[in-house]
Amino acid sequence: MSRSTNLQKLTIAMPKGRIFEESLVFLEQAGLKVTQDLKDTRKLIIPVEDSHLEFILAKPTDVPTYVQYGVADVGVVGKDVLLEEERDVYELLDLQIGYCRMMVAGLPDFSPSEYPRVATKYPRIASRYFREQGQQVEVIKLNGSVELAPLIGLAERIVDIVSTGQTLRENGLVELEHICEITTRLIANRASYRMKSEAVDDIAQKFLQVIPKSPAGKR
Amino acid sequence: MAKPLVFEKPLGMRDILPESLAKHRKLESVLRGSIEKWGYEEITTPSLEYFDTVGAACVTLEGRMFKLLDKQGHTVILRPEMTAPIARVVSSLYKHVPLPIRLYYQANVFRAQEKEAGRPAEFFQTGVELIGEASVDGDAEAIALAVACLQAAQVPSFKIAIGHVDFIDGLLDEIVKDPQIHTQFRAYLHDRDYVGYRQLVESLELSDDERRRLHALMHLRGGKSKIAEAHELTINGKARKAVQTIASLWEALEAYGVTDHLLLDFNLFSNFNYYTGTIFEGYSADLGSPLLGGGRYDTLLEQFGRPAPATGFAINMDRLNQVTTLTTTRTEQRLVIAYAPDRREEALRQAQAARQTGRVVITRLLTDGDVTESLSNQAQDEIMILTAEEGEV
C-alpha cells in the first residue's frame, strides 16, 4: 500500500445485491483491503484506513448515477444497469464476474397476440430490443417478481436477466430469445478519468490482474 | 400533463436569485476582462435561429433542441450553442471584415433534458471564436486563453486534455477496412464504452500487431511522451499528420508556458460533429463533468458560404460557478434614509447627493411603529432617520 498512498483519494461505488459478494471476493483478490465494515452492509460510506480508497455502498441502479455526477470516481456495476440507465460514464473494464444473460422469456406455448405486452424491470432495454426486431409491443415496467406476469396474464412475455434459469423453470417459463450477455464492469467518471488518472489506472491495473481469462469468443 | 402549479417553471428552466446572480456576473466580468485583453470583441446573436441553417450545422444536438414554429410556419430553434450562429454572422453581416476575426460571447443556450427534471435546460456559456487562423498558433492561442480564463476565475486545480479527431480516424482507417466496423468502433468511443471497443478488437481477424496497436490507443493519454508513442502506432498519413500537429501545438504551448495544465489524450472523442482537428476539454477537481470544451472546426463556415478555418471554446458558467474560489461578499455600507412626510424633499436631496459620491442609498417613508432595526435587512447599513419637524403633526 505504500505506493498507493501517494495516489489521489478515490471513491468507489459498490453495488449491494446480486453481485455484491462476488465483487468483494474480486476486490480481495485484487489486493484491496476489504474490512469487516464493508461486509456489514448497513453502513453506507466506508473509508479504508491507510489507503487512498473509500467505498460507497449503493443500490446497483444508482451506481452509474453516482459516478456520472462525480460523487464516486469509479464504480462496479452490471452491464444490465449500464444498458438501462444510459449514463455518461467511461466503461473501463469487463470484470468477467456476475455473469448472466438478458433474455426474453414466456410460457412454452407462447404465441404473439394482436397487442403484445412485455413485462420487465428493464423498460429501455426491452423497448430498444423489440424495436430493433421490428415489433411494436407495450412495455410494462415492474419492480420485481417479473416471472409472475405471464402466469397471471399481465403480459405474454418478460425481459429479464437469467443466470441459472432456475427461477424461470420453477415458474414454468422458457427462454425464448437471447438479447445479450451481461457481466460486471468497472466504470469511471469523466473528470476523474483525467484529473485522477493515476489512481484510476492503478485500480484498473489491479483489477486487470485478477480478471479470469475468458476463452476467446466468449464475450 | 397536469396543469402546472403556480410555482412551477418549464422543465429545466431556472430562476437565478440575486446572490447567485452576483457571483455569476462577477465571474462573467472577470472572464470578459481576460478575454478582451487578447483582442476579442463581444457579440450577441438572436435566441431563435432557423432549424434549416444553424440547426443543421449543430445536428449532433438535434435530439435536445427546443423546436418551435414561427408565424410563417418555419421551424425555428432556441440556439443550442453559439458557434454556429457566429459562423452565420461572420459569413453574412461580417463578410467584408478581413480575417482573422476574434469574437467572444457570454450567452444563454438551450438544450432540453430528458432524464433529470432538475437539470438545467437553459445554461450560460462564455466562449471565444478565432476565425481565419489555420496554423497551430491559432489552436495554441485558444488553449492558452482557456487556461488564462480558468486562472482568472481562480479555479484551484484544473487540467485541459488535448486530442485530435484525425488520429483515431486515421488509425482506424489503416487497420479496419470494413466501413461498418469502423463506424462500430467510433460508436464505442462515442459512448466511452472501452469494454465494447476491446471486445470488438478481439472479435476481428487481425494480426497480433494490429490488435496491439488498437488496444494501445486506449492508453495514449499523459504528457509529452505520448507524442512519440502515438507516432509509433500508425503509418497512416492522416494520423501521422495529426501527431505532427499535436507535436508542434505542444511546442507552441510550451512557449505560452501553460503545459503544466495540459495533458495529451489521443483517445479524446468529441460529441460534436463539426470538429475537424485539434479538440480539447477542461476538467476541474471535485467536478464530475467537463468545465469547458473546444476545438478546431475548419468546415463549419463554408456551410454558411464563407470557407475559413476556425477554432474556439466554450466555458460552462454553471460548472465554473461550482468550482471557482472567487467570492462576492457585499462589503459596501449602504445608506438608508427614512423620512417623515414633511421632510421628503430634504431626504431626497441628501440621497441624491450621496449617490453622486457613489454610495448606494435607499429611501423610504417613515411610518408609525418603525424601529431602527426594521429599517434595513443588512447589519452594516448606515441608517439616517429624519423625523417630523417639531410643532407639526
GROMACS .gro file of N, CA and C in nm, chain A residues 65 68-70 79 85-94 124 185-186 189-195 197 200-201 219, chain B residues 115-116 119 157-159 161 191-195 198-199 203 218 221 263 265 267-268 281 283-285 287-290:
model
  174
   65THR      N    1  -2.527   0.652  -1.163
   65THR     CA    2  -2.568   0.790  -1.133
   65THR      C    3  -2.462   0.857  -1.045
   68GLN      N    4  -2.162   0.923  -1.266
   68GLN     CA    5  -2.179   1.032  -1.363
   68GLN      C    6  -2.168   1.169  -1.297
   69TYR      N    7  -2.230   1.181  -1.179
   69TYR     CA    8  -2.227   1.310  -1.111
   69TYR      C    9  -2.095   1.335  -1.037
   70GLY      N   10  -2.009   1.233  -1.033
   70GLY     CA   11  -1.876   1.255  -0.977
   70GLY      C   12  -1.868   1.244  -0.826
   79LYS      N   13  -2.357  -0.480  -1.648
   79LYS     CA   14  -2.385  -0.423  -1.780
   79LYS      C   15  -2.535  -0.400  -1.799
   85GLU      N   16  -2.960   0.238  -1.785
   85GLU     CA   17  -2.952   0.374  -1.734
   85GLU      C   18  -2.894   0.473  -1.836
   86GLU      N   19  -2.817   0.423  -1.932
   86GLU     CA   20  -2.757   0.508  -2.035
   86GLU      C   21  -2.690   0.631  -1.977
   87ARG      N   22  -2.601   0.611  -1.881
   87ARG     CA   23  -2.533   0.722  -1.817
   87ARG      C   24  -2.406   0.759  -1.892
   88ASP      N   25  -2.362   0.884  -1.874
   88ASP     CA   26  -2.242   0.931  -1.943
   88ASP      C   27  -2.120   0.903  -1.856
   89VAL      N   28  -2.068   0.781  -1.867
   89VAL     CA   29  -1.951   0.741  -1.789
   89VAL      C   30  -1.856   0.661  -1.879
   90TYR      N   31  -1.732   0.649  -1.836
   90TYR     CA   32  -1.638   0.561  -1.907
   90TYR      C   33  -1.658   0.419  -1.859
   91GLU      N   34  -1.665   0.326  -1.954
   91GLU     CA   35  -1.674   0.186  -1.919
   91GLU      C   36  -1.536   0.127  -1.943
   92LEU      N   37  -1.461   0.103  -1.834
   92LEU     CA   38  -1.318   0.074  -1.850
   92LEU      C   39  -1.286  -0.073  -1.863
   93LEU      N   40  -1.348  -0.157  -1.779
   93LEU     CA   41  -1.309  -0.297  -1.777
   93LEU      C   42  -1.430  -0.389  -1.764
   94ASP      N   43  -1.417  -0.505  -1.827
   94ASP     CA   44  -1.513  -0.613  -1.806
   94ASP      C   45  -1.452  -0.703  -1.699
  124ARG      N   46  -3.614   0.022  -2.090
  124ARG     CA   47  -3.537   0.077  -2.204
  124ARG      C   48  -3.477  -0.033  -2.288
  185ARG      N   49  -1.895  -0.457  -1.474
  185ARG     CA   50  -1.800  -0.364  -1.535
  185ARG      C   51  -1.742  -0.268  -1.432
  186LEU      N   52  -1.623  -0.219  -1.464
  186LEU     CA   53  -1.565  -0.108  -1.388
  186LEU      C   54  -1.590   0.019  -1.469
  189ASN      N   55  -1.585   0.809  -1.377
  189ASN     CA   56  -1.638   0.944  -1.404
  189ASN      C   57  -1.550   1.013  -1.508
  190ARG      N   58  -1.612   1.098  -1.590
  190ARG     CA   59  -1.540   1.164  -1.699
  190ARG      C   60  -1.427   1.252  -1.649
  191ALA      N   61  -1.450   1.326  -1.542
  191ALA     CA   62  -1.345   1.415  -1.492
  191ALA      C   63  -1.240   1.336  -1.413
  192SER      N   64  -1.286   1.242  -1.331
  192SER     CA   65  -1.191   1.162  -1.252
  192SER      C   66  -1.096   1.086  -1.343
  193TYR      N   67  -1.149   1.040  -1.455
  193TYR     CA   68  -1.068   0.964  -1.550
  193TYR      C   69  -0.946   1.046  -1.593
  194ARG      N   70  -0.958   1.178  -1.591
  194ARG     CA   71  -0.845   1.262  -1.631
  194ARG      C   72  -0.778   1.329  -1.512
  195MET      N   73  -0.859   1.381  -1.418
  195MET     CA   74  -0.800   1.453  -1.304
  195MET      C   75  -0.730   1.355  -1.208
  197SER      N   76  -0.610   1.040  -1.304
  197SER     CA   77  -0.581   0.930  -1.396
  197SER      C   78  -0.490   0.824  -1.334
  200VAL      N   79  -0.699   0.607  -1.095
  200VAL     CA   80  -0.794   0.526  -1.171
  200VAL      C   81  -0.719   0.415  -1.245
  201ASP      N   82  -0.606   0.450  -1.307
  201ASP     CA   83  -0.526   0.348  -1.377
  201ASP      C   84  -0.476   0.242  -1.280
  219ARG      N   85  -1.795  -1.352  -2.484
  219ARG     CA   86  -1.792  -1.209  -2.451
  219ARG      C   87  -1.836  -1.189  -2.308
  334LYS      N   88  -3.368   1.324  -1.874
  334LYS     CA   89  -3.358   1.233  -1.758
  334LYS      C   90  -3.396   1.298  -1.626
  335GLU      N   91  -3.317   1.396  -1.583
  335GLU     CA   92  -3.346   1.454  -1.452
  335GLU      C   93  -3.424   1.582  -1.469
  338ARG      N   94  -3.228   1.911  -1.398
  338ARG     CA   95  -3.107   1.953  -1.471
  338ARG      C   96  -3.138   2.071  -1.560
  376SER      N   97  -0.770   2.385  -0.920
  376SER     CA   98  -0.695   2.276  -0.981
  376SER      C   99  -0.769   2.231  -1.106
  377PHE      N  100  -0.702   2.241  -1.220
  377PHE     CA  101  -0.770   2.202  -1.343
  377PHE      C  102  -0.672   2.144  -1.444
  378LYS      N  103  -0.726   2.070  -1.538
  378LYS     CA  104  -0.646   2.013  -1.647
  378LYS      C  105  -0.724   2.030  -1.777
  380ALA      N  106  -0.741   1.852  -2.141
  380ALA     CA  107  -0.698   1.736  -2.221
  380ALA      C  108  -0.708   1.771  -2.368
  410ASP      N  109  -1.958   0.644  -2.704
  410ASP     CA  110  -2.028   0.608  -2.580
  410ASP      C  111  -1.931   0.590  -2.463
  411ARG      N  112  -1.801   0.609  -2.488
  411ARG     CA  113  -1.697   0.586  -2.387
  411ARG      C  114  -1.702   0.442  -2.335
  412ASP      N  115  -1.744   0.349  -2.420
  412ASP     CA  116  -1.754   0.209  -2.383
  412ASP      C  117  -1.625   0.138  -2.427
  413TYR      N  118  -1.524   0.143  -2.341
  413TYR     CA  119  -1.395   0.084  -2.377
  413TYR      C  120  -1.399  -0.068  -2.372
  414VAL      N  121  -1.493  -0.121  -2.293
  414VAL     CA  122  -1.509  -0.266  -2.290
  414VAL      C  123  -1.558  -0.315  -2.426
  417ARG      N  124  -1.277  -0.299  -2.681
  417ARG     CA  125  -1.180  -0.408  -2.672
  417ARG      C  126  -1.238  -0.540  -2.721
  418GLN      N  127  -1.366  -0.562  -2.687
  418GLN     CA  128  -1.429  -0.686  -2.732
  418GLN      C  129  -1.436  -0.690  -2.884
  422SER      N  130  -1.270  -0.962  -3.141
  422SER     CA  131  -1.356  -1.044  -3.226
  422SER      C  132  -1.315  -1.038  -3.373
  437MET      N  133  -0.609   0.301  -2.633
  437MET     CA  134  -0.677   0.324  -2.505
  437MET      C  135  -0.585   0.380  -2.398
  440ARG      N  136  -0.280   0.846  -2.317
  440ARG     CA  137  -0.309   0.972  -2.250
  440ARG      C  138  -0.202   0.997  -2.146
  482LEU      N  139  -0.278   1.797  -2.061
  482LEU     CA  140  -0.239   1.660  -2.085
  482LEU      C  141  -0.286   1.618  -2.223
  484ASP      N  142  -0.432   1.347  -2.488
  484ASP     CA  143  -0.527   1.238  -2.479
  484ASP      C  144  -0.568   1.201  -2.621
  486ASN      N  145  -0.713   0.949  -2.726
  486ASN     CA  146  -0.845   0.887  -2.745
  486ASN      C  147  -0.959   0.980  -2.705
  487LEU      N  148  -0.929   1.106  -2.686
  487LEU     CA  149  -1.035   1.205  -2.660
  487LEU      C  150  -1.129   1.207  -2.781
  500GLU      N  151  -1.076   1.951  -2.389
  500GLU     CA  152  -1.178   1.954  -2.286
  500GLU      C  153  -1.112   1.990  -2.154
  502TYR      N  154  -1.114   2.007  -1.731
  502TYR     CA  155  -1.172   1.943  -1.613
  502TYR      C  156  -1.119   2.009  -1.488
  503SER      N  157  -1.200   2.003  -1.382
  503SER     CA  158  -1.154   2.054  -1.254
  503SER      C  159  -1.170   1.943  -1.150
  504ALA      N  160  -1.084   1.948  -1.046
  504ALA     CA  161  -1.102   1.854  -0.936
  504ALA      C  162  -1.237   1.883  -0.873
  506LEU      N  163  -1.531   1.813  -0.964
  506LEU     CA  164  -1.644   1.842  -1.053
  506LEU      C  165  -1.654   1.725  -1.150
  507GLY      N  166  -1.773   1.663  -1.155
  507GLY     CA  167  -1.786   1.540  -1.231
  507GLY      C  168  -1.792   1.557  -1.381
  508SER      N  169  -1.818   1.678  -1.429
  508SER     CA  170  -1.837   1.696  -1.573
  508SER      C  171  -1.738   1.798  -1.627
  509PRO      N  172  -1.712   1.795  -1.758
  509PRO     CA  173  -1.616   1.890  -1.814
  509PRO      C  174  -1.658   2.035  -1.791
   0.00000   0.00000   0.00000
